[in-house]
JSON list of C-alpha atoms and ligand atoms in Angstrom, two decimals:
[
{"chain": "A", "resi": 879, "resn": "MET", "atom": "CA", "xyz": [0.00, 0.00, 0.00]},
{"chain": "A", "resi": 880, "resn": "ASN", "atom": "CA", "xyz": [1.15, 3.56, -0.71]},
{"chain": "A", "resi": 881, "resn": "LEU", "atom": "CA", "xyz": [-0.37, 7.02, -1.14]},
{"chain": "A", "resi": 882, "resn": "SER", "atom": "CA", "xyz": [-1.39, 6.52, -4.77]},
{"chain": "A", "resi": 883, "resn": "ALA", "atom": "CA", "xyz": [-3.06, 3.21, -3.87]},
{"chain": "A", "resi": 884, "resn": "LEU", "atom": "CA", "xyz": [-4.84, 5.08, -1.05]},
{"chain": "A", "resi": 885, "resn": "GLN", "atom": "CA", "xyz": [-5.93, 7.78, -3.49]},
{"chain": "A", "resi": 886, "resn": "ALA", "atom": "CA", "xyz": [-7.38, 5.04, -5.73]},
{"chain": "A", "resi": 887, "resn": "CYS", "atom": "CA", "xyz": [-9.61, 4.03, -2.78]},
{"chain": "A", "resi": 888, "resn": "ILE", "atom": "CA", "xyz": [-11.24, 7.50, -2.63]},
{"chain": "A", "resi": 889, "resn": "ARG", "atom": "CA", "xyz": [-14.14, 7.89, -5.04]},
{"chain": "A", "resi": 890, "resn": "ASP", "atom": "CA", "xyz": [-15.11, 11.32, -6.41]},
{"chain": "A", "resi": 891, "resn": "ILE", "atom": "CA", "xyz": [-18.86, 11.94, -6.52]},
{"chain": "A", "resi": 892, "resn": "PRO", "atom": "CA", "xyz": [-19.56, 15.12, -8.51]},
{"chain": "A", "resi": 893, "resn": "ASP", "atom": "CA", "xyz": [-22.42, 17.40, -7.45]},
{"chain": "A", "resi": 894, "resn": "PHE", "atom": "CA", "xyz": [-23.07, 15.68, -4.11]},
{"chain": "A", "resi": 895, "resn": "PRO", "atom": "CA", "xyz": [-24.68, 16.73, -1.79]},
{"chain": "A", "resi": 896, "resn": "ARG", "atom": "CA", "xyz": [-25.24, 19.82, -3.93]},
{"chain": "A", "resi": 897, "resn": "PRO", "atom": "CA", "xyz": [-24.20, 21.10, -7.35]},
{"chain": "A", "resi": 898, "resn": "GLY", "atom": "CA", "xyz": [-20.54, 22.16, -7.60]},
{"chain": "A", "resi": 899, "resn": "VAL", "atom": "CA", "xyz": [-19.28, 20.00, -4.70]},
{"chain": "A", "resi": 900, "resn": "ILE", "atom": "CA", "xyz": [-17.08, 16.98, -5.44]},
{"chain": "A", "resi": 901, "resn": "PHE", "atom": "CA", "xyz": [-17.75, 14.64, -2.55]},
{"chain": "A", "resi": 902, "resn": "LYS", "atom": "CA", "xyz": [-14.81, 12.47, -1.49]},
{"chain": "A", "resi": 903, "resn": "ASP", "atom": "CA", "xyz": [-16.40, 9.08, -0.84]},
{"chain": "A", "resi": 904, "resn": "ILE", "atom": "CA", "xyz": [-14.29, 6.99, 1.55]},
{"chain": "A", "resi": 905, "resn": "THR", "atom": "CA", "xyz": [-16.49, 3.87, 1.46]},
{"chain": "A", "resi": 906, "resn": "PRO", "atom": "CA", "xyz": [-14.19, 2.08, -1.05]},
{"chain": "A", "resi": 907, "resn": "LEU", "atom": "CA", "xyz": [-11.37, 2.59, 1.47]},
{"chain": "A", "resi": 908, "resn": "LEU", "atom": "CA", "xyz": [-13.49, 1.13, 4.29]},
{"chain": "A", "resi": 909, "resn": "GLY", "atom": "CA", "xyz": [-14.17, -1.83, 2.00]},
{"chain": "A", "resi": 910, "resn": "ASN", "atom": "CA", "xyz": [-10.46, -2.46, 1.51]},
{"chain": "A", "resi": 911, "resn": "SER", "atom": "CA", "xyz": [-9.10, -3.95, 4.74]},
{"chain": "A", "resi": 912, "resn": "ALA", "atom": "CA", "xyz": [-5.42, -3.59, 3.76]},
{"chain": "A", "resi": 913, "resn": "GLY", "atom": "CA", "xyz": [-6.01, 0.00, 2.68]},
{"chain": "A", "resi": 914, "resn": "PHE", "atom": "CA", "xyz": [-7.91, 0.91, 5.82]},
{"chain": "A", "resi": 915, "resn": "ARG", "atom": "CA", "xyz": [-5.30, -0.73, 8.06]},
{"chain": "A", "resi": 916, "resn": "TRP", "atom": "CA", "xyz": [-2.52, 1.11, 6.24]},
{"chain": "A", "resi": 917, "resn": "THR", "atom": "CA", "xyz": [-4.33, 4.45, 6.49]},
{"chain": "A", "resi": 918, "resn": "VAL", "atom": "CA", "xyz": [-4.87, 4.01, 10.23]},
{"chain": "A", "resi": 919, "resn": "ASP", "atom": "CA", "xyz": [-1.22, 3.00, 10.71]},
{"chain": "A", "resi": 920, "resn": "GLN", "atom": "CA", "xyz": [0.04, 6.04, 8.78]},
{"chain": "A", "resi": 921, "resn": "LEU", "atom": "CA", "xyz": [-2.18, 8.46, 10.68]},
{"chain": "A", "resi": 922, "resn": "ALA", "atom": "CA", "xyz": [-1.38, 6.77, 14.01]},
{"chain": "A", "resi": 923, "resn": "GLU", "atom": "CA", "xyz": [2.34, 7.31, 13.48]},
{"chain": "A", "resi": 924, "resn": "ARG", "atom": "CA", "xyz": [1.86, 10.99, 12.66]},
{"chain": "A", "resi": 925, "resn": "ILE", "atom": "CA", "xyz": [-0.52, 11.58, 15.57]},
{"chain": "A", "resi": 926, "resn": "ALA", "atom": "CA", "xyz": [1.73, 9.77, 18.08]},
{"chain": "A", "resi": 927, "resn": "ALA", "atom": "CA", "xyz": [4.55, 12.24, 17.30]},
{"chain": "A", "resi": 928, "resn": "HIS", "atom": "CA", "xyz": [2.41, 15.00, 18.88]},
{"chain": "A", "resi": 929, "resn": "ARG", "atom": "CA", "xyz": [2.04, 13.03, 22.13]},
{"chain": "A", "resi": 930, "resn": "PRO", "atom": "CA", "xyz": [-1.71, 13.40, 22.73]},
{"chain": "A", "resi": 931, "resn": "ASP", "atom": "CA", "xyz": [-3.41, 12.13, 25.90]},
{"chain": "A", "resi": 932, "resn": "ALA", "atom": "CA", "xyz": [-6.60, 11.36, 23.96]},
{"chain": "A", "resi": 933, "resn": "LEU", "atom": "CA", "xyz": [-8.27, 11.61, 20.55]},
{"chain": "A", "resi": 934, "resn": "VAL", "atom": "CA", "xyz": [-11.33, 13.66, 19.56]},
{"chain": "A", "resi": 935, "resn": "ALA", "atom": "CA", "xyz": [-13.29, 12.31, 16.59]},
{"chain": "A", "resi": 936, "resn": "ILE", "atom": "CA", "xyz": [-15.71, 14.51, 14.65]},
{"chain": "A", "resi": 937, "resn": "GLU", "atom": "CA", "xyz": [-19.14, 13.21, 13.51]},
{"chain": "A", "resi": 938, "resn": "SER", "atom": "CA", "xyz": [-19.65, 11.24, 11.42]},
{"chain": "A", "resi": 939, "resn": "ARG", "atom": "CA", "xyz": [-16.89, 9.82, 9.21]},
{"chain": "A", "resi": 940, "resn": "GLY", "atom": "CA", "xyz": [-14.32, 11.03, 11.73]},
{"chain": "A", "resi": 941, "resn": "PHE", "atom": "CA", "xyz": [-15.75, 8.39, 14.09]},
{"chain": "A", "resi": 942, "resn": "LEU", "atom": "CA", "xyz": [-14.68, 5.58, 11.74]},
{"chain": "A", "resi": 943, "resn": "PHE", "atom": "CA", "xyz": [-11.04, 6.64, 11.74]},
{"chain": "A", "resi": 944, "resn": "GLY", "atom": "CA", "xyz": [-11.05, 7.95, 15.31]},
{"chain": "A", "resi": 945, "resn": "ALA", "atom": "CA", "xyz": [-12.25, 4.68, 16.80]},
{"chain": "A", "resi": 946, "resn": "ALA", "atom": "CA", "xyz": [-9.67, 2.61, 14.91]},
{"chain": "A", "resi": 947, "resn": "LEU", "atom": "CA", "xyz": [-6.91, 5.09, 15.81]},
{"chain": "A", "resi": 948, "resn": "ALA", "atom": "CA", "xyz": [-7.87, 5.11, 19.50]},
{"chain": "A", "resi": 949, "resn": "ALA", "atom": "CA", "xyz": [-7.68, 1.31, 19.63]},
{"chain": "A", "resi": 950, "resn": "SER", "atom": "CA", "xyz": [-4.42, 1.29, 17.68]},
{"chain": "A", "resi": 951, "resn": "LEU", "atom": "CA", "xyz": [-2.76, 4.00, 19.81]},
{"chain": "A", "resi": 952, "resn": "ASP", "atom": "CA", "xyz": [-4.32, 2.71, 23.04]},
{"chain": "A", "resi": 953, "resn": "LEU", "atom": "CA", "xyz": [-5.70, 6.20, 23.77]},
{"chain": "A", "resi": 954, "resn": "PRO", "atom": "CA", "xyz": [-9.08, 7.35, 25.12]},
{"chain": "A", "resi": 955, "resn": "LEU", "atom": "CA", "xyz": [-11.57, 8.61, 22.52]},
{"chain": "A", "resi": 956, "resn": "GLN", "atom": "CA", "xyz": [-13.94, 11.56, 22.87]},
{"chain": "A", "resi": 957, "resn": "ILE", "atom": "CA", "xyz": [-16.56, 12.46, 20.29]},
{"chain": "A", "resi": 958, "resn": "VAL", "atom": "CA", "xyz": [-17.83, 15.77, 18.93]},
{"chain": "A", "resi": 959, "resn": "ARG", "atom": "CA", "xyz": [-21.30, 15.67, 17.42]},
{"chain": "A", "resi": 960, "resn": "LYS", "atom": "CA", "xyz": [-23.93, 17.76, 15.71]},
{"chain": "A", "resi": 961, "resn": "PRO", "atom": "CA", "xyz": [-26.34, 19.47, 18.12]},
{"chain": "A", "resi": 962, "resn": "GLY", "atom": "CA", "xyz": [-28.91, 17.43, 20.03]},
{"chain": "A", "resi": 963, "resn": "LYS", "atom": "CA", "xyz": [-27.29, 14.00, 19.57]},
{"chain": "A", "resi": 964, "resn": "LEU", "atom": "CA", "xyz": [-25.43, 13.59, 22.86]},
{"chain": "A", "resi": 965, "resn": "PRO", "atom": "CA", "xyz": [-27.42, 12.31, 25.87]},
{"chain": "A", "resi": 966, "resn": "TYR", "atom": "CA", "xyz": [-25.54, 13.84, 28.81]},
{"chain": "A", "resi": 967, "resn": "LYS", "atom": "CA", "xyz": [-24.89, 17.49, 29.72]},
{"chain": "A", "resi": 968, "resn": "THR", "atom": "CA", "xyz": [-23.18, 19.23, 26.79]},
{"chain": "A", "resi": 969, "resn": "ILE", "atom": "CA", "xyz": [-20.88, 22.10, 25.90]},
{"chain": "A", "resi": 970, "resn": "SER", "atom": "CA", "xyz": [-21.07, 23.63, 22.44]},
{"chain": "A", "resi": 971, "resn": "MET", "atom": "CA", "xyz": [-19.30, 25.92, 19.98]},
{"chain": "A", "resi": 972, "resn": "ALA", "atom": "CA", "xyz": [-20.98, 27.70, 17.07]},
{"chain": "A", "resi": 973, "resn": "TYR", "atom": "CA", "xyz": [-19.15, 28.42, 13.82]},
{"chain": "A", "resi": 974, "resn": "GLU", "atom": "CA", "xyz": [-19.87, 30.14, 10.52]},
{"chain": "A", "resi": 975, "resn": "LEU", "atom": "CA", "xyz": [-20.56, 28.33, 7.27]},
{"chain": "A", "resi": 976, "resn": "GLU", "atom": "CA", "xyz": [-20.53, 29.82, 3.78]},
{"chain": "A", "resi": 977, "resn": "TYR", "atom": "CA", "xyz": [-24.29, 30.23, 4.19]},
{"chain": "A", "resi": 978, "resn": "GLY", "atom": "CA", "xyz": [-25.42, 30.32, 7.79]},
{"chain": "A", "resi": 979, "resn": "ALA", "atom": "CA", "xyz": [-23.96, 28.76, 10.92]},
{"chain": "A", "resi": 980, "resn": "ASP", "atom": "CA", "xyz": [-23.48, 25.39, 12.57]},
{"chain": "A", "resi": 981, "resn": "THR", "atom": "CA", "xyz": [-22.59, 24.05, 16.02]},
{"chain": "A", "resi": 982, "resn": "VAL", "atom": "CA", "xyz": [-20.45, 21.24, 17.43]},
{"chain": "A", "resi": 983, "resn": "GLU", "atom": "CA", "xyz": [-21.23, 19.66, 20.79]},
{"chain": "A", "resi": 984, "resn": "ALA", "atom": "CA", "xyz": [-19.34, 17.47, 23.25]},
{"chain": "A", "resi": 985, "resn": "HIS", "atom": "CA", "xyz": [-20.19, 16.07, 26.63]},
{"chain": "A", "resi": 986, "resn": "ALA", "atom": "CA", "xyz": [-19.41, 18.51, 29.44]},
{"chain": "A", "resi": 987, "resn": "ASP", "atom": "CA", "xyz": [-16.87, 16.10, 30.94]},
{"chain": "A", "resi": 988, "resn": "ALA", "atom": "CA", "xyz": [-15.15, 15.19, 27.65]},
{"chain": "A", "resi": 989, "resn": "PHE", "atom": "CA", "xyz": [-12.08, 17.41, 28.04]},
{"chain": "A", "resi": 990, "resn": "ALA", "atom": "CA", "xyz": [-9.79, 17.66, 31.08]},
{"chain": "A", "resi": 991, "resn": "ALA", "atom": "CA", "xyz": [-7.91, 20.93, 31.68]},
{"chain": "A", "resi": 992, "resn": "GLY", "atom": "CA", "xyz": [-4.26, 20.60, 30.65]},
{"chain": "A", "resi": 993, "resn": "ASP", "atom": "CA", "xyz": [-4.73, 17.34, 28.72]},
{"chain": "A", "resi": 994, "resn": "ARG", "atom": "CA", "xyz": [-3.61, 17.18, 25.08]},
{"chain": "A", "resi": 995, "resn": "TYR", "atom": "CA", "xyz": [-6.15, 16.19, 22.42]},
{"chain": "A", "resi": 996, "resn": "ALA", "atom": "CA", "xyz": [-5.61, 15.13, 18.80]},
{"chain": "A", "resi": 997, "resn": "ILE", "atom": "CA", "xyz": [-8.57, 16.08, 16.58]},
{"chain": "A", "resi": 998, "resn": "VAL", "atom": "CA", "xyz": [-9.43, 13.46, 13.93]},
{"chain": "A", "resi": 999, "resn": "ASP", "atom": "CA", "xyz": [-11.71, 13.73, 10.90]},
{"chain": "A", "resi": 1000, "resn": "ASP", "atom": "CA", "xyz": [-11.86, 12.08, 7.49]},
{"chain": "A", "resi": 1001, "resn": "LEU", "atom": "CA", "xyz": [-11.45, 15.34, 5.58]},
{"chain": "A", "resi": 1002, "resn": "ILE", "atom": "CA", "xyz": [-10.63, 19.02, 6.01]},
{"chain": "A", "resi": 1003, "resn": "ALA", "atom": "CA", "xyz": [-12.42, 21.35, 3.61]},
{"chain": "A", "resi": 1004, "resn": "THR", "atom": "CA", "xyz": [-12.85, 24.95, 4.87]},
{"chain": "A", "resi": 1005, "resn": "GLY", "atom": "CA", "xyz": [-11.54, 23.96, 8.30]},
{"chain": "A", "resi": 1006, "resn": "GLY", "atom": "CA", "xyz": [-14.57, 25.41, 10.09]},
{"chain": "A", "resi": 1007, "resn": "THR", "atom": "CA", "xyz": [-15.58, 22.18, 11.82]},
{"chain": "A", "resi": 1008, "resn": "ALA", "atom": "CA", "xyz": [-12.07, 21.39, 13.07]},
{"chain": "A", "resi": 1009, "resn": "ALA", "atom": "CA", "xyz": [-11.49, 25.02, 14.17]},
{"chain": "A", "resi": 1010, "resn": "ALA", "atom": "CA", "xyz": [-14.75, 24.98, 16.16]},
{"chain": "A", "resi": 1011, "resn": "THR", "atom": "CA", "xyz": [-13.72, 21.66, 17.71]},
{"chain": "A", "resi": 1012, "resn": "ALA", "atom": "CA", "xyz": [-10.35, 23.18, 18.66]},
{"chain": "A", "resi": 1013, "resn": "ALA", "atom": "CA", "xyz": [-12.14, 26.18, 20.21]},
{"chain": "A", "resi": 1014, "resn": "LEU", "atom": "CA", "xyz": [-14.39, 23.82, 22.19]},
{"chain": "A", "resi": 1015, "resn": "ILE", "atom": "CA", "xyz": [-11.34, 21.94, 23.51]},
{"chain": "A", "resi": 1016, "resn": "GLU", "atom": "CA", "xyz": [-9.58, 25.18, 24.45]},
{"chain": "A", "resi": 1017, "resn": "SER", "atom": "CA", "xyz": [-12.74, 26.53, 26.13]},
{"chain": "A", "resi": 1018, "resn": "GLN", "atom": "CA", "xyz": [-12.15, 23.80, 28.73]},
{"chain": "A", "resi": 1019, "resn": "GLN", "atom": "CA", "xyz": [-8.50, 24.86, 29.24]},
{"chain": "A", "resi": 1020, "resn": "ALA", "atom": "CA", "xyz": [-7.41, 21.72, 27.41]},
{"chain": "A", "resi": 1021, "resn": "VAL", "atom": "CA", "xyz": [-4.75, 21.66, 24.69]},
{"chain": "A", "resi": 1022, "resn": "VAL", "atom": "CA", "xyz": [-4.97, 20.81, 20.97]},
{"chain": "A", "resi": 1023, "resn": "ALA", "atom": "CA", "xyz": [-1.99, 18.52, 20.29]},
{"chain": "A", "resi": 1024, "resn": "CYS", "atom": "CA", "xyz": [-2.66, 18.28, 16.53]},
{"chain": "A", "resi": 1025, "resn": "CYS", "atom": "CA", "xyz": [-5.38, 17.96, 13.90]},
{"chain": "A", "resi": 1026, "resn": "ALA", "atom": "CA", "xyz": [-5.24, 14.87, 11.66]},
{"chain": "A", "resi": 1027, "resn": "PHE", "atom": "CA", "xyz": [-7.16, 14.13, 8.47]},
{"chain": "A", "resi": 1028, "resn": "VAL", "atom": "CA", "xyz": [-7.06, 11.44, 5.81]},
{"chain": "A", "resi": 1029, "resn": "ILE", "atom": "CA", "xyz": [-7.87, 14.00, 3.09]},
{"chain": "A", "resi": 1030, "resn": "GLU", "atom": "CA", "xyz": [-7.07, 17.72, 2.76]},
{"chain": "A", "resi": 1031, "resn": "LEU", "atom": "CA", "xyz": [-8.79, 19.89, 0.15]},
{"chain": "A", "resi": 1032, "resn": "GLY", "atom": "CA", "xyz": [-5.86, 22.30, -0.05]},
{"chain": "A", "resi": 1033, "resn": "PHE", "atom": "CA", "xyz": [-7.60, 24.71, -2.41]},
{"chain": "A", "resi": 1034, "resn": "LEU", "atom": "CA", "xyz": [-10.06, 25.62, 0.37]},
{"chain": "A", "resi": 1035, "resn": "HIS", "atom": "CA", "xyz": [-7.19, 26.65, 2.70]},
{"chain": "A", "resi": 1036, "resn": "GLY", "atom": "CA", "xyz": [-8.75, 25.10, 5.80]},
{"chain": "A", "resi": 1037, "resn": "ARG", "atom": "CA", "xyz": [-5.28, 24.79, 7.28]},
{"chain": "A", "resi": 1038, "resn": "ASP", "atom": "CA", "xyz": [-5.20, 28.59, 7.68]},
{"chain": "A", "resi": 1039, "resn": "LYS", "atom": "CA", "xyz": [-7.99, 28.35, 10.29]},
{"chain": "A", "resi": 1040, "resn": "LEU", "atom": "CA", "xyz": [-5.82, 25.88, 12.25]},
{"chain": "A", "resi": 1041, "resn": "ALA", "atom": "CA", "xyz": [-2.62, 27.92, 12.00]},
{"chain": "A", "resi": 1042, "resn": "ARG", "atom": "CA", "xyz": [-1.87, 27.64, 15.72]},
{"chain": "A", "resi": 1043, "resn": "PHE", "atom": "CA", "xyz": [-1.84, 23.82, 15.62]},
{"chain": "A", "resi": 1044, "resn": "PRO", "atom": "CA", "xyz": [0.13, 21.10, 13.85]},
{"chain": "A", "resi": 1045, "resn": "VAL", "atom": "CA", "xyz": [-1.97, 19.76, 10.95]},
{"chain": "A", "resi": 1046, "resn": "GLU", "atom": "CA", "xyz": [-1.40, 16.27, 9.51]},
{"chain": "A", "resi": 1047, "resn": "SER", "atom": "CA", "xyz": [-3.05, 14.91, 6.37]},
{"chain": "A", "resi": 1048, "resn": "LEU", "atom": "CA", "xyz": [-2.26, 11.98, 4.09]},
{"chain": "A", "resi": 1049, "resn": "LEU", "atom": "CA", "xyz": [-3.83, 12.99, 0.77]},
{"chain": "A", "resi": 1050, "resn": "HIS", "atom": "CA", "xyz": [-3.77, 16.55, -0.61]},
{"chain": "A", "resi": 1051, "resn": "TYR", "atom": "CA", "xyz": [-6.02, 17.72, -3.41]},
{"chain": "A", "resi": 1052, "resn": "GLU", "atom": "CA", "xyz": [-5.21, 21.04, -5.02]},
{"chain": "A", "resi": 1053, "resn": "ASP", "atom": "CA", "xyz": [-8.26, 21.31, -7.31]},
{"chain": "B", "resi": 1457, "resn": "AMP", "atom": "P1", "xyz": [-15.09, 21.89, 6.80]},
{"chain": "B", "resi": 1457, "resn": "AMP", "atom": "O1", "xyz": [-15.67, 22.31, 8.13]},
{"chain": "B", "resi": 1457, "resn": "AMP", "atom": "O2", "xyz": [-15.50, 22.80, 5.69]},
{"chain": "B", "resi": 1457, "resn": "AMP", "atom": "O3", "xyz": [-13.61, 21.66, 6.88]},
{"chain": "B", "resi": 1457, "resn": "AMP", "atom": "O4", "xyz": [-15.79, 20.51, 6.42]},
{"chain": "B", "resi": 1457, "resn": "AMP", "atom": "C1", "xyz": [-15.31, 19.32, 6.96]},
{"chain": "B", "resi": 1457, "resn": "AMP", "atom": "C2", "xyz": [-16.41, 18.34, 7.21]},
{"chain": "B", "resi": 1457, "resn": "AMP", "atom": "O5", "xyz": [-17.33, 18.26, 6.13]},
{"chain": "B", "resi": 1457, "resn": "AMP", "atom": "C3", "xyz": [-15.81, 16.96, 7.41]},
{"chain": "B", "resi": 1457, "resn": "AMP", "atom": "O6", "xyz": [-16.47, 16.32, 8.48]},
{"chain": "B", "resi": 1457, "resn": "AMP", "atom": "C4", "xyz": [-16.05, 16.26, 6.08]},
{"chain": "B", "resi": 1457, "resn": "AMP", "atom": "O7", "xyz": [-16.43, 14.93, 6.29]},
{"chain": "B", "resi": 1457, "resn": "AMP", "atom": "C5", "xyz": [-17.17, 17.04, 5.40]},
{"chain": "B", "resi": 1457, "resn": "AMP", "atom": "N1", "xyz": [-16.85, 17.42, 4.02]},
{"chain": "B", "resi": 1457, "resn": "AMP", "atom": "C6", "xyz": [-16.68, 18.70, 3.54]},
{"chain": "B", "resi": 1457, "resn": "AMP", "atom": "N2", "xyz": [-16.43, 18.70, 2.24]},
{"chain": "B", "resi": 1457, "resn": "AMP", "atom": "C7", "xyz": [-16.42, 17.41, 1.83]},
{"chain": "B", "resi": 1457, "resn": "AMP", "atom": "C8", "xyz": [-16.17, 16.76, 0.58]},
{"chain": "B", "resi": 1457, "resn": "AMP", "atom": "N3", "xyz": [-15.91, 17.44, -0.56]},
{"chain": "B", "resi": 1457, "resn": "AMP", "atom": "N4", "xyz": [-16.22, 15.41, 0.55]},
{"chain": "B", "resi": 1457, "resn": "AMP", "atom": "C9", "xyz": [-16.48, 14.70, 1.68]},
{"chain": "B", "resi": 1457, "resn": "AMP", "atom": "N5", "xyz": [-16.71, 15.25, 2.88]},
{"chain": "B", "resi": 1457, "resn": "AMP", "atom": "C10", "xyz": [-16.69, 16.60, 2.97]}
]
C-alpha cells in the first residue's frame, strides 16, 4: 500500500450533496481492509509524534477513523457531534458556514484541563468544523496537540484556520 493506492480508494462523486461539490467518498477505502489498516497505521504514526493524551473524533466519518486510531494507539476517545445528539450534559461551539452557521457539541466532561487532544476527521475542507472543535477543547482549558485528516482539500485553505496547531493529512487535493 502507498499514497497513490490510497488515493485510488477514494471515489469522487460530482455534485453531491449539492451542485458544484465533489464529494470524497471513503467507502471504497473502508471496504479495503489492507487499505484501511494502512491508512490508520500512517495516521497513528503521525498523531503519536504529537504526544496526545486522547483523541477527539468529529461526527460522522471522523468516528470511523477515530475509533480505529484510538484502539491502535491505546488512547481514550472523545466524540464531537452535531447538536442534540449527545445524551448527557453538553458544551457547544458555534461556527460560521458559507451560508449560515453550525454548532459542534461534546459532553461537558469530555475534556480535562491541561490534557492534550488530537482532533481526527476524514477530511478538512474549509476547516470550520475542526477550528470549532479546537475552540471547544480550548474553552475547557485543554490543549490541541494536533489535527489529523485522511484528506485535505488544499484549495479551500482550511489549514489557515488551524494555523496555531500542527496539521497532519495523508492525501492533498489542489483542485
Ligand atoms: P469543513 O468544516 O468545511 O472543513 O468541512 C469538513 C467536514 O465536512 C468533514 O467532516 C467532512 O467529512 C465534510 N466534508 C466537507 N467537504 C467534503 C467533501 N468534498 N467530501 C467529503 N466530505 C466533505
